[in-house]
Short mmCIF file of C-alpha atoms in Angstrom, two decimals:
data_model
loop_
_atom_site.label_atom_id
_atom_site.label_comp_id
_atom_site.label_asym_id
_atom_site.label_seq_id
_atom_site.Cartn_x
_atom_site.Cartn_y
_atom_site.Cartn_z
CA UNK A 148 45.96 4.06 1.00
CA UNK A 149 42.64 2.71 -0.30
CA UNK A 150 43.66 -0.78 -0.60
CA UNK A 151 44.54 -0.63 3.34
CA UNK A 152 41.15 0.55 4.13
CA UNK A 153 39.15 -1.78 1.48
CA UNK A 154 41.27 -4.66 3.43
CA UNK A 155 40.11 -3.34 6.73
CA UNK A 156 36.44 -3.22 5.48
CA UNK A 157 36.53 -6.92 4.46
CA UNK A 158 38.62 -8.12 7.46
CA UNK A 159 36.11 -6.55 9.96
CA UNK A 160 33.06 -8.06 7.62
CA UNK A 161 34.71 -11.45 7.93
CA UNK A 162 35.61 -11.28 11.85
CA UNK A 163 32.03 -10.00 12.84
CA UNK A 164 29.97 -11.78 10.29
CA UNK A 165 28.18 -13.56 13.03
CA UNK A 166 27.19 -10.53 14.91
CA UNK A 167 23.47 -9.93 14.36
CA UNK A 168 24.02 -6.15 14.29
CA UNK A 169 26.43 -6.14 11.39
CA UNK A 170 24.22 -8.87 9.41
CA UNK A 171 21.25 -6.38 9.77
CA UNK A 172 23.39 -3.36 8.63
CA UNK A 173 24.61 -5.79 5.49
CA UNK A 174 21.18 -7.08 4.66
CA UNK A 175 19.74 -3.88 4.75
CA UNK A 176 22.67 -2.21 2.88
CA UNK A 177 22.94 -4.12 -0.46
CA UNK A 178 19.49 -4.72 -2.06
CA UNK A 179 18.26 -8.03 -3.69
CA UNK A 180 18.59 -7.61 -7.66
CA UNK A 181 17.06 -9.51 -10.61
CA UNK A 182 16.94 -9.41 -14.23
CA UNK A 183 13.38 -10.27 -15.80
CA UNK A 184 13.00 -10.89 -19.20
CA UNK A 185 9.69 -9.74 -21.48
CA UNK A 186 9.70 -11.59 -24.56
CA UNK A 187 8.84 -10.24 -27.63
CA UNK A 188 6.05 -12.66 -27.89
CA UNK A 189 3.84 -11.26 -25.12
CA UNK A 190 0.55 -10.36 -25.82
CA UNK A 191 -1.24 -7.18 -24.88
CA UNK A 192 -4.32 -7.24 -22.43
CA UNK A 193 -3.26 -10.64 -20.90
CA UNK A 194 -1.40 -11.07 -17.67
CA UNK A 195 2.23 -12.87 -18.25
CA UNK A 196 4.86 -14.07 -15.70
CA UNK A 197 8.67 -13.53 -15.62
CA UNK A 198 10.57 -15.67 -13.12
CA UNK A 199 14.44 -14.94 -12.26
CA UNK A 200 16.86 -16.06 -9.52
CA UNK A 201 17.95 -12.86 -7.27
CA UNK A 202 20.77 -12.57 -4.88
CA UNK A 203 22.35 -9.77 -2.85
CA UNK A 204 25.88 -8.74 -3.03
CA UNK A 205 26.83 -9.56 0.56
CA UNK A 206 25.80 -13.15 -0.26
CA UNK A 207 29.15 -13.47 -2.20
CA UNK A 208 31.18 -13.12 0.73
CA UNK A 209 29.68 -16.20 2.79
CA UNK A 210 30.54 -19.83 2.14
CA UNK A 211 27.20 -21.12 1.72
CA UNK A 212 25.44 -18.01 0.36
CA UNK A 213 23.80 -17.41 3.37
CA UNK A 214 24.64 -14.67 5.96
CA UNK A 215 20.92 -13.87 7.50
CA UNK A 216 21.20 -16.34 10.27
CA UNK A 217 20.97 -13.62 13.28
CA UNK A 218 18.52 -11.00 11.79
CA UNK A 219 14.58 -10.90 12.14
CA UNK A 220 11.83 -8.94 11.43
CA UNK A 221 13.02 -8.73 7.76
CA UNK A 222 10.77 -6.56 5.33
CA UNK A 223 10.85 -5.27 2.37
CA UNK A 224 11.43 -1.21 2.39
CA UNK A 225 11.61 0.01 -1.04
CA UNK A 226 11.24 -1.65 -4.60
CA UNK A 227 12.43 -0.08 -7.93
CA UNK A 228 12.00 -1.50 -11.48
CA UNK A 229 14.37 -0.22 -14.48
CA UNK A 230 15.20 -1.03 -18.04
CA UNK A 231 18.47 -2.72 -18.54
CA UNK A 232 18.35 -3.77 -22.25
CA UNK A 233 17.36 -1.88 -24.14
CA UNK A 234 18.55 0.82 -21.38
CA UNK A 235 15.82 3.33 -22.96
CA UNK A 236 13.10 1.35 -22.59
CA UNK A 237 9.78 2.83 -21.69
CA UNK A 238 8.32 1.24 -18.46
CA UNK A 239 5.17 2.85 -19.34
CA UNK A 240 4.17 0.16 -22.02
CA UNK A 241 3.29 -2.17 -18.85
CA UNK A 242 0.18 -1.15 -17.82
CA UNK A 243 0.80 -3.05 -14.24
CA UNK A 244 2.38 -5.47 -12.61
CA UNK A 245 3.11 -7.35 -9.33
CA UNK A 246 6.20 -8.50 -7.71
CA UNK A 247 6.80 -11.98 -5.53
CA UNK A 248 9.50 -13.16 -3.71
CA UNK A 249 9.87 -16.84 -2.72
CA UNK A 250 12.29 -19.22 -1.77
CA UNK A 251 14.38 -20.68 -4.76
CA UNK A 252 11.85 -23.60 -5.30
CA UNK A 253 9.26 -21.22 -5.28
CA UNK A 254 7.36 -21.84 -2.08
CA UNK A 255 6.64 -19.28 0.66
CA UNK A 256 5.58 -16.74 -2.04
CA UNK A 257 5.08 -13.21 -1.06
CA UNK A 258 3.98 -10.57 -2.50
CA UNK A 259 6.32 -7.63 -1.97
CA UNK A 260 5.56 -5.00 -4.31
CA UNK A 261 2.59 -3.93 -6.82
CA UNK A 262 2.14 -0.98 -9.11
CA UNK A 263 -1.47 -0.93 -10.83
CA UNK A 264 -1.16 2.39 -12.61
CA UNK A 265 2.11 2.82 -14.39
CA UNK A 266 1.76 6.18 -16.36
CA UNK A 267 2.04 5.57 -20.38
CA UNK A 268 5.39 8.10 -20.32
CA UNK A 269 6.70 6.97 -16.81
CA UNK A 270 10.25 6.55 -18.87
CA UNK A 271 12.88 3.77 -17.99
CA UNK A 272 12.81 3.81 -14.12
CA UNK A 273 9.85 3.48 -12.15
CA UNK A 274 9.52 3.10 -8.12
CA UNK A 275 7.15 0.32 -6.99
CA UNK A 276 4.64 0.04 -4.15
CA UNK A 277 5.87 -1.61 -1.37
CA UNK A 278 3.66 -4.65 0.82
CA UNK A 279 5.62 -4.81 3.92
CA UNK A 280 2.61 -6.82 5.68
CA UNK A 281 4.91 -9.96 5.63
CA UNK A 282 8.28 -10.97 7.28
CA UNK A 283 10.84 -12.59 4.93
CA UNK A 284 12.85 -13.87 7.49
CA UNK A 285 12.85 -17.53 5.96
CA UNK A 286 13.13 -16.59 2.51
CA UNK A 287 16.17 -14.09 3.11
CA UNK A 288 18.23 -16.85 4.91
CA UNK A 289 18.21 -18.65 1.58
CA UNK A 290 21.54 -18.48 -0.93
CA UNK A 291 19.03 -17.25 -3.42
CA UNK A 292 15.62 -16.22 -3.82
CA UNK A 293 13.00 -16.52 -6.62
CA UNK A 294 11.82 -13.30 -7.92
CA UNK A 295 8.30 -13.53 -9.96
CA UNK A 296 6.69 -10.60 -12.15
CA UNK A 297 2.90 -10.84 -13.28
CA UNK A 298 2.51 -8.07 -15.65
CA UNK A 299 0.02 -6.72 -18.05
CA UNK A 300 1.29 -4.93 -21.20
CA UNK A 301 -0.14 -1.95 -22.69
CA UNK A 302 1.94 -1.87 -25.84
CA UNK A 303 3.65 -4.82 -27.41
CA UNK A 304 7.36 -4.89 -27.48
CA UNK A 305 9.39 -5.19 -30.66
CA UNK A 306 12.49 -7.29 -29.15
CA UNK A 307 12.90 -8.97 -25.55
CA UNK A 308 13.10 -6.56 -22.93
CA UNK A 309 15.09 -6.95 -19.89
CA UNK A 310 14.59 -5.19 -16.92
CA UNK A 311 16.23 -4.95 -13.26
CA UNK A 312 14.13 -5.17 -10.08
CA UNK A 313 15.58 -4.04 -7.10
CA UNK A 314 14.45 -5.10 -3.51
CA UNK A 315 15.99 -3.12 -0.71
CA UNK A 316 15.01 -4.90 2.96
CA UNK A 317 15.37 -3.62 6.46
CA UNK A 318 16.52 -6.21 9.02
CA UNK A 319 16.74 -5.93 12.58
CA UNK A 320 19.29 -8.21 15.05
CA UNK A 321 17.80 -11.48 16.04
CA UNK A 322 17.89 -11.58 19.81
CA UNK A 323 19.30 -14.96 21.02
#
């Protein structure tokens, strides 16, 4: 029974994929995620940069990775950073960070999230303060986007640390 419902759900997605309302729902449902690495060689009290490519789960169902043709007014609505490897890494070892989103080639970069005051014992997950003052329409029309994190370590790391950033967006159907 579950397979039948799943089939109809995917059929509806493919059938109505060109509908602006469906595209805005899909883009607003699946966040952009990227894995960022902090190398063990990173020093404290100096800004460092980690760069990764991000994509959204819904992009896997389109032939060219772009399913945002009919949406507009795209903005960040939430941002979260969590430890991936090691899973218990204390994000409080990072004093401050900024997250930027850009096209895959690095152009049109926009600040989307920031955290200036990370508590020393915050644990393995932290919600970031969003900056939704910019529209991201052109960026999300790309097959993939570039995520850049600029961070300042409070405490040195013994091993490479992999962090996962999740950026949820909100979008409106584009009127023709």
